mmCIF file of N, CA and C in Angstrom:
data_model
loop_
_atom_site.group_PDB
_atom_site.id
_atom_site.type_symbol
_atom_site.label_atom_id
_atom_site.label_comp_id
_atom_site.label_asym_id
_atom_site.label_seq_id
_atom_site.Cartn_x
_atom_site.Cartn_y
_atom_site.Cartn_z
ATOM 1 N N UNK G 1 -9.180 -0.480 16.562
ATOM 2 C CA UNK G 1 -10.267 0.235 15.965
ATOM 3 C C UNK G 1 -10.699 -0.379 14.659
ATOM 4 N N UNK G 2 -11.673 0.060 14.102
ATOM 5 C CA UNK G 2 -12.461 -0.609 12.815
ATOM 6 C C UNK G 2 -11.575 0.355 12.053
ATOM 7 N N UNK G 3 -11.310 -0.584 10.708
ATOM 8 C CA UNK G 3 -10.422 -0.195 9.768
ATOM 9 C C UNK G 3 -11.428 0.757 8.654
ATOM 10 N N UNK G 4 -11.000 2.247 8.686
ATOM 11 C CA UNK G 4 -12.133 2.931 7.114
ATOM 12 C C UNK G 4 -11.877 3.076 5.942
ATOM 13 N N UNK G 5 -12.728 2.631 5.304
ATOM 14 C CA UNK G 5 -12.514 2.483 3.622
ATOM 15 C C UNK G 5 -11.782 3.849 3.502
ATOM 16 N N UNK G 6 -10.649 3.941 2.510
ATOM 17 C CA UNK G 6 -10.588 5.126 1.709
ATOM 18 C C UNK G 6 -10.763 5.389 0.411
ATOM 19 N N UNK G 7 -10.346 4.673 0.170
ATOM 20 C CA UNK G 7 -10.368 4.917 -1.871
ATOM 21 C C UNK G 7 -11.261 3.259 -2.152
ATOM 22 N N UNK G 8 -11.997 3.152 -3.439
ATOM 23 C CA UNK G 8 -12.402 1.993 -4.220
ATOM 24 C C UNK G 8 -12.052 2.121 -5.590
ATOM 25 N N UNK G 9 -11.457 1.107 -6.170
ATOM 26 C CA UNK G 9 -11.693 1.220 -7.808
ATOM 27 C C UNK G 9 -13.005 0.423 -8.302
ATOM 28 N N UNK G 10 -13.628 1.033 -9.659
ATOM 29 C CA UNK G 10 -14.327 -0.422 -10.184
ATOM 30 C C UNK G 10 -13.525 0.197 -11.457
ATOM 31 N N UNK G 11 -13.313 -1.346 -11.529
ATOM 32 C CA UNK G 11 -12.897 -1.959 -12.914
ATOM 33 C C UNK G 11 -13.918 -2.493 -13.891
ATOM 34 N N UNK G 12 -13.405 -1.655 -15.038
ATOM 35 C CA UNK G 12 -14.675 -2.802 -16.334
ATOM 36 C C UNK G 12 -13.554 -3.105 -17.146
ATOM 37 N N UNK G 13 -13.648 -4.623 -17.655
ATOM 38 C CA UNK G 13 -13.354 -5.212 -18.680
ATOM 39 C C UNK G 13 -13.840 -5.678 -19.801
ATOM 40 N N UNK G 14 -12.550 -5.528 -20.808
ATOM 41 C CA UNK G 14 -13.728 -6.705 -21.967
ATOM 42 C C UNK G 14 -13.853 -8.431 -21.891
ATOM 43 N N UNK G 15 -14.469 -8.757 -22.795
ATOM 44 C CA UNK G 15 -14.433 -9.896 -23.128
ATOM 45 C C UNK G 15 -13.231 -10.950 -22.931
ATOM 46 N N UNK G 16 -11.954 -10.275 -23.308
ATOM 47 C CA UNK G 16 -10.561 -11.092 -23.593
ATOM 48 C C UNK G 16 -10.123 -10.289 -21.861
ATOM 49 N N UNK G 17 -10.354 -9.900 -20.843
ATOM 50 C CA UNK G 17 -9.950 -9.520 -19.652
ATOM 51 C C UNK G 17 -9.025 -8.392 -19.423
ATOM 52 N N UNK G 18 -8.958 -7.393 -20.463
ATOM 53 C CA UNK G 18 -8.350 -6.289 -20.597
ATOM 54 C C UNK G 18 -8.975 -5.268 -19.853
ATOM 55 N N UNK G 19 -8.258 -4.273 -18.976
ATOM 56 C CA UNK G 19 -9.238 -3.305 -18.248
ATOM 57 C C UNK G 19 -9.765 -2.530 -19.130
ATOM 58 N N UNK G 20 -10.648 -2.028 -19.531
ATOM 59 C CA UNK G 20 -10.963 -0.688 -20.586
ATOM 60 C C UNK G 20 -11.368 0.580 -19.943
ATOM 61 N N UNK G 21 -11.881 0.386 -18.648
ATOM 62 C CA UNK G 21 -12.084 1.660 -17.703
ATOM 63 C C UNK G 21 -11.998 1.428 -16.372
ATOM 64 N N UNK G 22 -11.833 2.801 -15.591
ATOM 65 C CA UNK G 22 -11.368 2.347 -14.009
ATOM 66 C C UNK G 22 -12.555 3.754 -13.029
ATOM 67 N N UNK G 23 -12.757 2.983 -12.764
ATOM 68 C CA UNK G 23 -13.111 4.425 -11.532
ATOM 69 C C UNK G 23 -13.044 4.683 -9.983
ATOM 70 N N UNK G 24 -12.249 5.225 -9.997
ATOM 71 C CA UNK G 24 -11.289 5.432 -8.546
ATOM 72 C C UNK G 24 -12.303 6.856 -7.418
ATOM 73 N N UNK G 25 -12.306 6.330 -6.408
ATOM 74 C CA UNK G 25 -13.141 7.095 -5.546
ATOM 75 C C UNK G 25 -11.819 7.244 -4.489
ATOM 76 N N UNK G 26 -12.058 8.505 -4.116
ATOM 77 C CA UNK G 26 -10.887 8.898 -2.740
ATOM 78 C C UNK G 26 -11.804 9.068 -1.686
ATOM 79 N N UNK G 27 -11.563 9.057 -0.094
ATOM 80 C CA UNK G 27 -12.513 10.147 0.273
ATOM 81 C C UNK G 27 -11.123 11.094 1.221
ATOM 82 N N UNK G 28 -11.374 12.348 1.093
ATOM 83 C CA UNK G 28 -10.943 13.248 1.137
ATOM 84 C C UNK G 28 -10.798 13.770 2.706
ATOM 85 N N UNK G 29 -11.089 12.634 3.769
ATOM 86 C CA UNK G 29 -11.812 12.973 5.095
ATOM 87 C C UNK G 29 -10.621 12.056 5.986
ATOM 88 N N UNK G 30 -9.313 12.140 5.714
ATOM 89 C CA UNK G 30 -8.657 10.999 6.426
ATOM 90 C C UNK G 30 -7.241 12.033 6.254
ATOM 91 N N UNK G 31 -6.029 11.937 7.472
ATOM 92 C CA UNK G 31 -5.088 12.542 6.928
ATOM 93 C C UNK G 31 -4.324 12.397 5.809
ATOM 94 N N UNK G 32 -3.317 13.556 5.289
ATOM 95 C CA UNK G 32 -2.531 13.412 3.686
ATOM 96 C C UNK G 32 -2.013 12.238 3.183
ATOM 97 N N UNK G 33 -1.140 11.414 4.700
ATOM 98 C CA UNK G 33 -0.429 10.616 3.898
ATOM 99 C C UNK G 33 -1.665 9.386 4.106
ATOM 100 N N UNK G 34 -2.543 9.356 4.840
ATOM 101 C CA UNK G 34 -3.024 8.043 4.222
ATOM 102 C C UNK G 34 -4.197 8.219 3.068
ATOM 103 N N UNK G 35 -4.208 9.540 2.566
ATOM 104 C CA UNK G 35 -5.109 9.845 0.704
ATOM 105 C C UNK G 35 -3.981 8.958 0.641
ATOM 106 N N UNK G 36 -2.565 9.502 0.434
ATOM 107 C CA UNK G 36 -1.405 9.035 -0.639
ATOM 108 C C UNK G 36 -1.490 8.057 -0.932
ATOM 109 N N UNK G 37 -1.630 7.190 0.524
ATOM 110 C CA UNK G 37 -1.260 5.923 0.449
ATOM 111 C C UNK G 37 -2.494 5.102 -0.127
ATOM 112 N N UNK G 38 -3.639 5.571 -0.436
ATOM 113 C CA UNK G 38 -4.696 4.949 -1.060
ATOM 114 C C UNK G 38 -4.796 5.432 -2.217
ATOM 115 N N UNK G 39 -4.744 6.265 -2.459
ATOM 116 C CA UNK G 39 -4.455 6.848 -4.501
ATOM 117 C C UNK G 39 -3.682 6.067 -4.637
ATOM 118 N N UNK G 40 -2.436 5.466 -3.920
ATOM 119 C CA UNK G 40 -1.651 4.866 -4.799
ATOM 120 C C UNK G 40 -2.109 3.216 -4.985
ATOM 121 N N UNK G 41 -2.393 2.877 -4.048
ATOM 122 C CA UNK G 41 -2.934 1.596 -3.703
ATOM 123 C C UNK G 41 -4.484 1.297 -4.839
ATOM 124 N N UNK G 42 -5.213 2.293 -4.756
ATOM 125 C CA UNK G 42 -6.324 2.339 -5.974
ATOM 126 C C UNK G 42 -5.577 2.023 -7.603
ATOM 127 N N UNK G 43 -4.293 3.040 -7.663
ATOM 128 C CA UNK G 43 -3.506 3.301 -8.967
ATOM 129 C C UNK G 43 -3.083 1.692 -9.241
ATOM 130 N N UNK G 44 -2.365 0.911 -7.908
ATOM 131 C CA UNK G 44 -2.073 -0.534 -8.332
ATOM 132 C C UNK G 44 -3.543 -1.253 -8.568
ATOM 133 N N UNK G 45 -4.598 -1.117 -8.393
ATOM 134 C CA UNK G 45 -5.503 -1.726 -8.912
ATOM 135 C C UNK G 45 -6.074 -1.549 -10.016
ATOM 136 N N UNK G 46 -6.199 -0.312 -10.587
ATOM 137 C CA UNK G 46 -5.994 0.073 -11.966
ATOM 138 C C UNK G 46 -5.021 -0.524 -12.901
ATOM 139 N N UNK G 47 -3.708 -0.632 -12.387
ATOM 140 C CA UNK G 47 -3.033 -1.451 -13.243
ATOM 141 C C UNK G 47 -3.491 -2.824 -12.763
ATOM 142 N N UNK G 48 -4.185 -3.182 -12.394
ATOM 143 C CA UNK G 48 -4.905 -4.646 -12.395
ATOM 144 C C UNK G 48 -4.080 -5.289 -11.095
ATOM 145 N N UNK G 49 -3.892 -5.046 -10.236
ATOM 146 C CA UNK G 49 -3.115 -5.574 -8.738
ATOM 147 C C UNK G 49 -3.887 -6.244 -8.099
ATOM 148 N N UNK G 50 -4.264 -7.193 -7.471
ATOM 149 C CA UNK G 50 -5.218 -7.392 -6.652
ATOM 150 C C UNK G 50 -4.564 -7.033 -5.195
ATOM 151 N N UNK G 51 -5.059 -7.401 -4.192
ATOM 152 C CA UNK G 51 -4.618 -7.337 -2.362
ATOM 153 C C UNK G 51 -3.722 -8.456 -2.268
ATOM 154 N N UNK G 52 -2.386 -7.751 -1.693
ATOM 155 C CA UNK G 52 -1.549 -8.697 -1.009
ATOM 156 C C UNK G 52 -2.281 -9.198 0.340
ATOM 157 N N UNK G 53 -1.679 -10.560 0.677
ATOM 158 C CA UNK G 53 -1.890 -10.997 2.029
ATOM 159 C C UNK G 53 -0.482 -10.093 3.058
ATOM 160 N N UNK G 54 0.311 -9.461 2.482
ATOM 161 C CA UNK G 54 1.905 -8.959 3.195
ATOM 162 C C UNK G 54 1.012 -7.566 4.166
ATOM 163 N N UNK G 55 1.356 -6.989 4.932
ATOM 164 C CA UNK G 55 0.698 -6.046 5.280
ATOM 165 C C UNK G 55 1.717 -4.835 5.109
ATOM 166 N N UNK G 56 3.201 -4.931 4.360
ATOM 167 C CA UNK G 56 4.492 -4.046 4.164
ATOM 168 C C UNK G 56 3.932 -3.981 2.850
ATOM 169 N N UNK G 57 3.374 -4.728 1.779
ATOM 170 C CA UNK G 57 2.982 -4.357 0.360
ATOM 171 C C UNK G 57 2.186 -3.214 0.062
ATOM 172 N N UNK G 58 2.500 -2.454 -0.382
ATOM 173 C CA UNK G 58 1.671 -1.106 -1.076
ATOM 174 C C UNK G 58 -0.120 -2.078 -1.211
ATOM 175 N N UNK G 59 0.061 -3.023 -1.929
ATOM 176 C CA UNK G 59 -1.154 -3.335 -2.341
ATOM 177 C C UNK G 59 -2.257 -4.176 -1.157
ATOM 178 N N UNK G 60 -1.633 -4.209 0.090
ATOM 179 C CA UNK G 60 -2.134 -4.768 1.113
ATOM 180 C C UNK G 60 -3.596 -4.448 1.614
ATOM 181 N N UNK G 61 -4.558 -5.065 1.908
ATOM 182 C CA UNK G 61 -6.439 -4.617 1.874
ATOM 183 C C UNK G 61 -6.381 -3.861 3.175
ATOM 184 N N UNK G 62 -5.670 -3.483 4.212
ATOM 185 C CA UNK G 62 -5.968 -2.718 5.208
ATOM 186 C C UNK G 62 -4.333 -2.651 5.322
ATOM 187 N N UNK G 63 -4.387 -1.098 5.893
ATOM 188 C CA UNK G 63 -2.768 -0.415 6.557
ATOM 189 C C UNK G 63 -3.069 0.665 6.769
ATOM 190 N N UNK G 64 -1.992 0.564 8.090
ATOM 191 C CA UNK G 64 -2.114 2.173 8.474
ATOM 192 C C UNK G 64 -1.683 3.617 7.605
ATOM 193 N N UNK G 65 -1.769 3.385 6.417
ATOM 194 C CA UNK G 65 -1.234 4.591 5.633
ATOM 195 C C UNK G 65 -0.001 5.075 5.117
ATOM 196 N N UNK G 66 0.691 4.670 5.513
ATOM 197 C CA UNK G 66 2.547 5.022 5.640
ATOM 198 C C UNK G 66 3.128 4.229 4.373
ATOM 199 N N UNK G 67 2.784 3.935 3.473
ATOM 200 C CA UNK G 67 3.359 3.492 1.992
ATOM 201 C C UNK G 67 3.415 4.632 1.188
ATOM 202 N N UNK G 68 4.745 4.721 0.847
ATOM 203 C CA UNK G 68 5.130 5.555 -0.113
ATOM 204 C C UNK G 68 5.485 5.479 -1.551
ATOM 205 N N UNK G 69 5.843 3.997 -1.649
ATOM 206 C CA UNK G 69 5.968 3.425 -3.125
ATOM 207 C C UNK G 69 5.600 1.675 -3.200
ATOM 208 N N UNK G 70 5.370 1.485 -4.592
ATOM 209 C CA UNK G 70 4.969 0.105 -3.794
ATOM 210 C C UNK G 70 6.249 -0.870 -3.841
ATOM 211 N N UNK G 71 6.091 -1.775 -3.513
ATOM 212 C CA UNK G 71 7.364 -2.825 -2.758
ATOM 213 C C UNK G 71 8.050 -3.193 -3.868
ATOM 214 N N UNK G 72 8.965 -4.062 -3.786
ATOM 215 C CA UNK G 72 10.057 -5.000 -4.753
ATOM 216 C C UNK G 72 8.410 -6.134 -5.013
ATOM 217 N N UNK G 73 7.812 -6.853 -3.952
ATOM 218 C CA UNK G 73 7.044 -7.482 -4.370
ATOM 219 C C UNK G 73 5.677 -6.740 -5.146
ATOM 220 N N UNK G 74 5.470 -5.670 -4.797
ATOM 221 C CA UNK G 74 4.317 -5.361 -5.661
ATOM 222 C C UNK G 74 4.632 -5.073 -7.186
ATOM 223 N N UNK G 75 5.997 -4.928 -7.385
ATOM 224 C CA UNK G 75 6.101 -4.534 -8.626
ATOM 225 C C UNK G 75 6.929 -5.819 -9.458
ATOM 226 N N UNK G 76 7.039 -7.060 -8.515
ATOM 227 C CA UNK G 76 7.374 -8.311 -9.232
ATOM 228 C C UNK G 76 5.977 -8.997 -9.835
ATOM 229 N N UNK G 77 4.703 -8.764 -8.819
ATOM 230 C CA UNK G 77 3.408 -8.784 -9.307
ATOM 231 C C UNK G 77 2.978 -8.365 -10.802
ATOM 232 N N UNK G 78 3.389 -6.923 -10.838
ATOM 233 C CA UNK G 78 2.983 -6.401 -11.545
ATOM 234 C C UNK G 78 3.714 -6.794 -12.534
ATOM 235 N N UNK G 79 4.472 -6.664 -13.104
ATOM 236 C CA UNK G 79 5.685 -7.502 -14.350
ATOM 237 C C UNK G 79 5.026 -9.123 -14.584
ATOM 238 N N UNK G 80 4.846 -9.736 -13.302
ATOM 239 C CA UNK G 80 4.208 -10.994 -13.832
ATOM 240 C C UNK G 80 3.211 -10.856 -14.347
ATOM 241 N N UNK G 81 2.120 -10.625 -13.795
ATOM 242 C CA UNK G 81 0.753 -9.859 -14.465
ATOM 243 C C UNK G 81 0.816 -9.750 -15.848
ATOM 244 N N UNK G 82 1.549 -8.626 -16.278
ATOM 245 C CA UNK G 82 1.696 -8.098 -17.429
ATOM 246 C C UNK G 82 2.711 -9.566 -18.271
ATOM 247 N N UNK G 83 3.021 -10.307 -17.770
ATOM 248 C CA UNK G 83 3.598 -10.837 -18.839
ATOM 249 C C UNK G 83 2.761 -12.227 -19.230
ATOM 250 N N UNK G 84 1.172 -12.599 -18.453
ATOM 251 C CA UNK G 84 0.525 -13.356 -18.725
ATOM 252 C C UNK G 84 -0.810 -13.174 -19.768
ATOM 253 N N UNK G 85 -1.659 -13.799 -20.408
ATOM 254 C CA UNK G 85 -2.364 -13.414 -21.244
ATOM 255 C C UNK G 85 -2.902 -12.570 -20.480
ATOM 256 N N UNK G 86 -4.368 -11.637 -20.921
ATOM 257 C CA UNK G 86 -5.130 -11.510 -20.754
ATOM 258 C C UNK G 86 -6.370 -12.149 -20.309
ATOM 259 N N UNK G 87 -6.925 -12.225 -18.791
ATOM 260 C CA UNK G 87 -7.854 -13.066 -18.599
ATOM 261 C C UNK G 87 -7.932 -13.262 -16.817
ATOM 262 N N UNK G 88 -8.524 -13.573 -16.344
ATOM 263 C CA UNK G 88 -8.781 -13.950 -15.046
ATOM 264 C C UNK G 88 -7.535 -14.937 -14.491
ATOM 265 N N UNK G 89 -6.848 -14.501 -13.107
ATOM 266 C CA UNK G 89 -5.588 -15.390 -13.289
ATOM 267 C C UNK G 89 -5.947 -16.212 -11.783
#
């Protein structure tokens, strides 16, 4: 079947590539656990995550819903992330 959007973030940044605002859309029309699993998946893009290619990663661009936390790799991402400047990586 065709895969349906659930959640989008947009991100604004400044100048030096810092997020300064986020805006997260749900849609409310899909069962509980796959909201969950896209609030949370939106939440890693807020903290600046981009899409895994893994399809077991929380942060993965299509899944069937069933993520409950994000992975050992999404959160080795995220630590790297955070420990590089600020800026387009």
């Amino acid at each position: 079947g065709r895969a349906v959007q659930i959640g989008h973030t947009g991100l604004v940044t400044d100048v030096r590539g810092w997020i300064v605002a986020a805006d997260v859309v749900l849609s409310t029309g899909a069962d509980r656990a796959a909201i969950q699993d896209a609030a949370l998946h939106e939440a890693g893009h807020v903290l600046g995550l981009g899409h895994s290619p893994d399809p077991a990663d929380l942060m993965t661009a299509v899944t069937e819903g069933r993520h409950w936390r994000a992975t050992a790799r999404d959160a080795n991402t995220l630590r790297l992330l955070y420990s590089l400047r600020p800026g387009r990586v």
